[in-house]
Short mmCIF file of C-alpha atoms in Angstrom, two decimals:
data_model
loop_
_atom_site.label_atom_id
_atom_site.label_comp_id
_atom_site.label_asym_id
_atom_site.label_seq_id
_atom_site.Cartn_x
_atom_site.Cartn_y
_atom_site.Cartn_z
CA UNK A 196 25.11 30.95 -39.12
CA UNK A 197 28.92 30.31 -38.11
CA UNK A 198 29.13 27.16 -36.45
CA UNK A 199 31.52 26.62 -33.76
CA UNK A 200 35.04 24.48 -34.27
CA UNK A 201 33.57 21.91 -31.91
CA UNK A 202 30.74 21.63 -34.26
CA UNK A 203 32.48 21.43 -37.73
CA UNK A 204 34.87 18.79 -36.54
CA UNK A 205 32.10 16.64 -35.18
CA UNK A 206 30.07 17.05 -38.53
CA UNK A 207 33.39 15.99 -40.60
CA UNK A 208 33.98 12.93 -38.59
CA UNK A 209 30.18 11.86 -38.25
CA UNK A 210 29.86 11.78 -41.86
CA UNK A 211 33.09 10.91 -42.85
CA UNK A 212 32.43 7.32 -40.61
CA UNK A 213 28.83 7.67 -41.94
CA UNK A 214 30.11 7.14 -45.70
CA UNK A 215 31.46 4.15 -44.87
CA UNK A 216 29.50 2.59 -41.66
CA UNK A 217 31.65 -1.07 -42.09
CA UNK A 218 34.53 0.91 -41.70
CA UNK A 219 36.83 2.19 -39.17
CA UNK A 220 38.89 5.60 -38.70
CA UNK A 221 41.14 6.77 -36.43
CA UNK A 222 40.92 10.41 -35.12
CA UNK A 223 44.62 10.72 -36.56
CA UNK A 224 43.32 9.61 -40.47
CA UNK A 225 40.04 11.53 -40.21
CA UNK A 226 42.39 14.57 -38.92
CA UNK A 227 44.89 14.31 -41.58
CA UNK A 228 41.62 14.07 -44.40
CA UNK A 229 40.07 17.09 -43.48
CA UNK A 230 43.59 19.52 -42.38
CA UNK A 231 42.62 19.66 -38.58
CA UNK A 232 43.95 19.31 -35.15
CA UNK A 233 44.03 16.02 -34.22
CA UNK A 234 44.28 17.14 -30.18
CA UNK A 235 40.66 19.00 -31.06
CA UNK A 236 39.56 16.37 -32.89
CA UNK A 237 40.50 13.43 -30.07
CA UNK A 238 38.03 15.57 -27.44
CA UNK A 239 34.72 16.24 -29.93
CA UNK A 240 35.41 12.14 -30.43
CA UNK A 241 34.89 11.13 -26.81
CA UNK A 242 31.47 13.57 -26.69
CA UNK A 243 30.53 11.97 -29.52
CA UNK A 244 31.28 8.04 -28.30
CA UNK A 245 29.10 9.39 -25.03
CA UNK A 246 26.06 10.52 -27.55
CA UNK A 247 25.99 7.23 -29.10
CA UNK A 248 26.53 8.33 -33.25
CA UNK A 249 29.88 6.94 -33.19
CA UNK A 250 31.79 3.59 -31.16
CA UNK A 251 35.09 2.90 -30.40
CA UNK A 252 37.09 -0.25 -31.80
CA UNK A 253 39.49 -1.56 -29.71
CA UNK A 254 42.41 -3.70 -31.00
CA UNK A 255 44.75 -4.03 -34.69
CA UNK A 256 43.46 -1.61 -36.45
CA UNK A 257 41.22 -0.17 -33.95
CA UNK A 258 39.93 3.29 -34.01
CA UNK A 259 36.04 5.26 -34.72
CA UNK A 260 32.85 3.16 -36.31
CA UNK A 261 29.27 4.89 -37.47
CA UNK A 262 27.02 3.89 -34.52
CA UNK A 263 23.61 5.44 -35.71
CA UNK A 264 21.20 4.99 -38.52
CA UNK A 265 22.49 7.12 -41.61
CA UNK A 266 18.82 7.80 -43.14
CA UNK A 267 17.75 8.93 -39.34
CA UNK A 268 20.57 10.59 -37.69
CA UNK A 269 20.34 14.52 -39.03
CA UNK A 270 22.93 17.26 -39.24
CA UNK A 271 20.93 18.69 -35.73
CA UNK A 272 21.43 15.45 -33.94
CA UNK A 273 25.39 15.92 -34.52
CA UNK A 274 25.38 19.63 -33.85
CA UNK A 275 23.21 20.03 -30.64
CA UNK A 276 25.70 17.96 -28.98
CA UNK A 277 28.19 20.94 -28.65
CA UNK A 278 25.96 24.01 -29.28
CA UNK A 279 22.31 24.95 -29.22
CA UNK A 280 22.78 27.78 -32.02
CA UNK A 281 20.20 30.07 -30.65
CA UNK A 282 21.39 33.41 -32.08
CA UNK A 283 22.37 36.03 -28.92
CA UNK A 284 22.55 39.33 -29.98
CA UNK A 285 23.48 40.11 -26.74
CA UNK A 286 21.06 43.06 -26.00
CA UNK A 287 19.71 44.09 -22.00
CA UNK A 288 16.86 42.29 -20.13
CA UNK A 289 15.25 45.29 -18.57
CA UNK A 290 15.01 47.84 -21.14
CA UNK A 291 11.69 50.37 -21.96
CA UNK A 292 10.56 52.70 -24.69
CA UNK A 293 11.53 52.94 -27.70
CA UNK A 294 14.42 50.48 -26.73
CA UNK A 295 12.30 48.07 -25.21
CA UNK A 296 10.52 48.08 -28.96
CA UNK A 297 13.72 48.03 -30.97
CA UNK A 298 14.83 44.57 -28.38
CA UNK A 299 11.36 42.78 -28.78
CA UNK A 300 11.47 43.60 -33.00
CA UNK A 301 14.88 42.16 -32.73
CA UNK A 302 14.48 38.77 -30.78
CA UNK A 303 11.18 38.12 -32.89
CA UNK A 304 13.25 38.36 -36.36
CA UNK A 305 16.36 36.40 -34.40
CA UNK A 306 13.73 33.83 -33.00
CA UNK A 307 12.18 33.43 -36.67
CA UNK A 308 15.75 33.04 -38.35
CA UNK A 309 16.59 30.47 -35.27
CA UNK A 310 13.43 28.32 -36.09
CA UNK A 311 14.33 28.29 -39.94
CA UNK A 312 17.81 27.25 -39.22
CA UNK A 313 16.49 24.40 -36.88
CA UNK A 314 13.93 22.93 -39.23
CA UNK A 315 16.91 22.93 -41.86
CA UNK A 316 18.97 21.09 -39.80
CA UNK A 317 16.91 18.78 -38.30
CA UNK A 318 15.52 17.31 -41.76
CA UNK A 319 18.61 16.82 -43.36
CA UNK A 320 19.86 13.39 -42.83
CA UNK A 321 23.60 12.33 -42.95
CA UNK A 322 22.25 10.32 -46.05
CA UNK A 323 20.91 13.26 -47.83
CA UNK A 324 24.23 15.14 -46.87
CA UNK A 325 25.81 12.90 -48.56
CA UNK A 326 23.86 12.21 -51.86
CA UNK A 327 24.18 16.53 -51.82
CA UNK A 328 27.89 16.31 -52.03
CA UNK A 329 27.86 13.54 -54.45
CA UNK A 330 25.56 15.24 -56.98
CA UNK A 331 27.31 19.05 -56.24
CA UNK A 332 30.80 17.16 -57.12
CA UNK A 333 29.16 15.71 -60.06
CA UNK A 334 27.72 19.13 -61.58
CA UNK A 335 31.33 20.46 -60.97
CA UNK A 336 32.75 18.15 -63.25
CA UNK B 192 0.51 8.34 -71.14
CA UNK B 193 -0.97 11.32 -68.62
CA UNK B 194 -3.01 9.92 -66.09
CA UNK B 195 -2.32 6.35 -66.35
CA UNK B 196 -0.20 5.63 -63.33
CA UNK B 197 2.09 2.33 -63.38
CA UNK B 198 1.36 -0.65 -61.92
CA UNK B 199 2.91 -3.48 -60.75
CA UNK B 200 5.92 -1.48 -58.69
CA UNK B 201 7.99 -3.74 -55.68
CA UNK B 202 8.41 -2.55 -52.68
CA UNK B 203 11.14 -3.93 -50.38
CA UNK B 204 10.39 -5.19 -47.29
CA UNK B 205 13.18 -6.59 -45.03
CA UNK B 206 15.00 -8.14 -47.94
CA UNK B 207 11.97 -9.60 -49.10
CA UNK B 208 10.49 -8.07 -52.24
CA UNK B 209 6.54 -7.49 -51.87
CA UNK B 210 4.55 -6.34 -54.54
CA UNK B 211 2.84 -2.97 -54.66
CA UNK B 212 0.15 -1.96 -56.90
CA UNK B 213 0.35 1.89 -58.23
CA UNK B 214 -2.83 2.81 -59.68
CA UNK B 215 -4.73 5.84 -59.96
CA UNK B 216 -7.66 6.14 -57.01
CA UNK B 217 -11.37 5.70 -57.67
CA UNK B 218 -14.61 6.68 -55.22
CA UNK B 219 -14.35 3.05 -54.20
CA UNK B 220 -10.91 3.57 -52.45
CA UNK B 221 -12.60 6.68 -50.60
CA UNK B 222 -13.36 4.49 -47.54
CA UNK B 223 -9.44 3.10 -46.94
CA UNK B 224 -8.26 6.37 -47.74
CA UNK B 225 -10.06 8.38 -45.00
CA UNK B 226 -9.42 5.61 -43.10
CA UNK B 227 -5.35 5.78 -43.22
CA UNK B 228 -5.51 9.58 -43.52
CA UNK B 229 -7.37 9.17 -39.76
CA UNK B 230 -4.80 6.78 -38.59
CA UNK B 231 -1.69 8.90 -39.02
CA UNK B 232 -3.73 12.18 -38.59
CA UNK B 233 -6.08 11.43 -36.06
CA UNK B 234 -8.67 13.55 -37.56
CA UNK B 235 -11.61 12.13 -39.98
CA UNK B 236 -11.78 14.30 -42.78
CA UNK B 237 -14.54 12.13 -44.77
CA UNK B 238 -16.32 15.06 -46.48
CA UNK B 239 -12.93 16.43 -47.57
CA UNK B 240 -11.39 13.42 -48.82
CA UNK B 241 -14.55 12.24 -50.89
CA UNK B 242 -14.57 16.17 -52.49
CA UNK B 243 -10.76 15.59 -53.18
CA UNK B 244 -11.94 12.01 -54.83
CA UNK B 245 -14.60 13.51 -56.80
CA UNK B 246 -12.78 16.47 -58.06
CA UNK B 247 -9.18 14.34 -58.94
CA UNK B 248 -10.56 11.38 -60.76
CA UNK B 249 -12.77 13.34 -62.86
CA UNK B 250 -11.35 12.21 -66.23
CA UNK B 251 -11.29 15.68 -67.62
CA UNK B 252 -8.79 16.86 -65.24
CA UNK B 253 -6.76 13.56 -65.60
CA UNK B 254 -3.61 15.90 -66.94
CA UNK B 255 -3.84 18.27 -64.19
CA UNK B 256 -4.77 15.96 -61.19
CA UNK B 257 -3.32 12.60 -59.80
CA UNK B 258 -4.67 11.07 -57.22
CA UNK B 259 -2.46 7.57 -56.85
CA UNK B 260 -2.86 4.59 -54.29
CA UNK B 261 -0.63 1.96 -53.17
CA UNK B 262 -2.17 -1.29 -52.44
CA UNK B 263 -0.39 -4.34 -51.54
CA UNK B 264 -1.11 -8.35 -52.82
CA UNK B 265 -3.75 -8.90 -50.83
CA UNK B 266 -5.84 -5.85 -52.07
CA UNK B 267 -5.10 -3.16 -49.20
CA UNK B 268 -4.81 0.17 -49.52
CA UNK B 269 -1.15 1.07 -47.82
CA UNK B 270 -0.26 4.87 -49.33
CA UNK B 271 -1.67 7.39 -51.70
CA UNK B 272 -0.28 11.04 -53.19
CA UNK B 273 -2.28 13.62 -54.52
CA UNK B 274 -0.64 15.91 -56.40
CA UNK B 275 -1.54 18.97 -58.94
CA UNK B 276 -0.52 20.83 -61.69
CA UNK B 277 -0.85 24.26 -60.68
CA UNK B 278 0.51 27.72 -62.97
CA UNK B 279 0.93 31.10 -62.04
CA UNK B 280 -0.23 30.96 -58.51
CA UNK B 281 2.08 33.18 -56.31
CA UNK B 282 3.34 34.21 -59.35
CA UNK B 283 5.00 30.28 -60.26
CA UNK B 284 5.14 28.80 -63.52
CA UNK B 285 3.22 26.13 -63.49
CA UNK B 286 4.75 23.04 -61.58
CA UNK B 287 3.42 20.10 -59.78
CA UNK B 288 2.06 20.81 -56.17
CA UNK B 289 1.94 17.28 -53.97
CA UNK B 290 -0.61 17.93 -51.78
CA UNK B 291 -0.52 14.93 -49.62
CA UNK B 292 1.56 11.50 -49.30
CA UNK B 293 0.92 9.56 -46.65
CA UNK B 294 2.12 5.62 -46.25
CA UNK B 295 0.77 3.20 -43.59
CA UNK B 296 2.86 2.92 -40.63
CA UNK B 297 2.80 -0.78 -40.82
CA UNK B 298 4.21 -0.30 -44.36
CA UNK B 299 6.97 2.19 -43.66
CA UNK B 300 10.74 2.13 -43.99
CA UNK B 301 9.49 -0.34 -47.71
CA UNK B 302 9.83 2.37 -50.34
CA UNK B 303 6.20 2.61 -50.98
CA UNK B 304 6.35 6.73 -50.13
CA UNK B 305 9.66 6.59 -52.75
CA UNK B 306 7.45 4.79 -55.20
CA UNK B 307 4.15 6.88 -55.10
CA UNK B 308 6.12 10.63 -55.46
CA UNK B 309 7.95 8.28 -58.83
CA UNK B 310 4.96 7.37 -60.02
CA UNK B 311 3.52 11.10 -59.73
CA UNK B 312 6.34 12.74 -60.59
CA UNK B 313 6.56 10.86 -64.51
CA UNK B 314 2.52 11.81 -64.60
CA UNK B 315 3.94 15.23 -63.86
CA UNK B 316 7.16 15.13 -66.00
CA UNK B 317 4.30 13.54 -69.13
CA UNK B 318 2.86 16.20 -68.75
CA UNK B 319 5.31 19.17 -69.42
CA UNK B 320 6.09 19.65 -65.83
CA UNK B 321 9.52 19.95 -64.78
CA UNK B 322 9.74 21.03 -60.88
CA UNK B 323 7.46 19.23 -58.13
CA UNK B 324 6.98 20.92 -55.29
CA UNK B 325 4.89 20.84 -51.34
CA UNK B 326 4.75 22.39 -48.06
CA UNK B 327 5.43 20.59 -45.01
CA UNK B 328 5.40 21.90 -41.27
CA UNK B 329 8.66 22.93 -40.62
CA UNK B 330 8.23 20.66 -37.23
CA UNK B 331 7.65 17.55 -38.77
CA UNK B 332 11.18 15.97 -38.93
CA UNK B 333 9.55 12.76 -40.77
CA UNK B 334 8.18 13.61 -43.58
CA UNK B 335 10.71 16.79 -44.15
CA UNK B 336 13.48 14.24 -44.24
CA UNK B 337 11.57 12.30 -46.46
CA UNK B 338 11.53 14.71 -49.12
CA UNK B 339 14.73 15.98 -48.71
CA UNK B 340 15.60 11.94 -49.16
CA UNK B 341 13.74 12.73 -52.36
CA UNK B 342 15.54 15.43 -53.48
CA UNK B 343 13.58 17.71 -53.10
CA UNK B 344 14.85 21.40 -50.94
CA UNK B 345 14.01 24.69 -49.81
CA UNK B 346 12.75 26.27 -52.98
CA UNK B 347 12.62 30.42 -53.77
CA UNK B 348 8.90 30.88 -52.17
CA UNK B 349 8.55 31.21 -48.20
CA UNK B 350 5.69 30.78 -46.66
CA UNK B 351 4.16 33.74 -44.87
CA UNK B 352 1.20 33.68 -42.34
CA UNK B 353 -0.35 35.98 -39.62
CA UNK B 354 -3.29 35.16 -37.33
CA UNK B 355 -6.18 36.79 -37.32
CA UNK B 356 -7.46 37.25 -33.59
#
């Protein structure tokens, strides 16, 4: 699974504002954490304001609140908002024979691996996220 | 001590701290628990809950088999897990199976789920076991987030099935 830039960015910020829901970030702090464009960052930040996970503060010290529930909202929730990760192996529609079997043994293992990667997602919280990098940090050490 | 679950656990309930009974089940709680299984199920599985009753608080499996209920102040039944120690099925050393947890929806988002896989896991953990694990349908966001909450993540079995028609 390679997620797309979109994706990644919008994961960072979510749980970056997630650790801290009281809190606010600007896209130009949460940029400079995590070593990314700012100009990408500013346009996954309005898609996510329209989805609802995260709000906009106006004002001193203005800038990106948490705007979901943290034991609810999963790592799907964040990512189908810029891609549906359905693998495309990009093979023809009309094809028969021995090809038409090789295409339909294909999209069965791709449509498998696509329903593993979904469940995955879609049951791990941004709380559970979380706690994971906490206790992988803490084996580290 | 194996088979003798704690009691007296809280639960919290919005900011308010109500009490929770953990104890282990008996063939008097088989009425309650068929009846929350058929809530959040929607099936009545009477004959297969009283078997599971029968065969999990026979005291001479008490190491092996836990069958725990929640019940609040006022006497009622709100969760139960059943779990098992199971060895060398699939090839695993043994470990503890939990074969069902299931919490009243009008007792949810409390902690009792958090406090009935506790309470199973040290029966577990008494007993020599040192990895828990369960099967949930990889659709059902609830309770898969729920264990994960737990700690609990994909393991190194997967499930394989094929229909038969």
């Amino acid at each position: 699974m390679k997620l797309q830039k979109a994706s990644r960015y919008a994961l960072y910020a979510v749980l970056h504002l997630a650790s801290a829901p009281d809190r606010q970030h600007s896209t130009a702090e949460i940029a400079q954490e995590y070593g990314i464009s700012i100009h990408h960052l500013a346009k996954v930040m309005r898609t996510l304001v329209r989805s609802g996970l995260i709000e906009s503060v106006r004002g001193v010290g203005g800038g990106y609140r948490f705007a979901g529930n943290v034991r609810r909202t999963t790592l799907w929730d964040v990512i189908h908002e810029f891609e549906s990760l359905e693998s495309d192996i990009d093979t023809p529609d009309e094809v028969a024979g021995t090809a038409g079997i090789v295409i339909s043994g294909l999209d069965s293992v791709n449509s498998e691996i696509d329903g593993l990667i979904r469940s995955t997602l879609d049951s791990i919280t941004l709380k559970t996220l979380l706690r994971y990098g906490v206790e992988n940090l803490e084996r580290r050490v | 001590m194996p088979g003798t679950a704690q009691n007296n656990k809280t639960a919290k309930m919005n900011n308010n701290r109500i009490a929770i009974d953990i104890r282990p089940a008996t063939v008097a709680d088989s009425a309650a628990i068929v009846a929350l299984d058929a809530e959040i199920t929607g099936t009545d599985k009477s004959a297969y809950w009283t078997d599971i009753l029968e065969r999990f608080t026979d005291s001479a499996m008490r190491i092996q088999r836990h069958f725990l209920v929640a019940s609040s102040a006022n006497g009622d039944l709100v969760g139960f897990v059943v779990g098992e120690i199971r060895a060398w099925e699939f090839g695993s050393p043994p470990c503890g199976w939990v074969l069902a947890l299931s919490v009243s929806p009008q007792h949810r988002e409390l902690g009792i789920g958090s406090l009935l896989l506790d309470a199973l896991s040290v029966e577990l953990k008494s007993a020599g076991i040192a990895t828990i694990r369960t099967m949930v349908l990889s659709t059902d966001k609830v309770n898969l987030s729920f264990f994960r909450g737990e700690g609990l993540s994909a393991g190194p079995y997967i499930e394989l099935e094929k229909r038969l028609d």
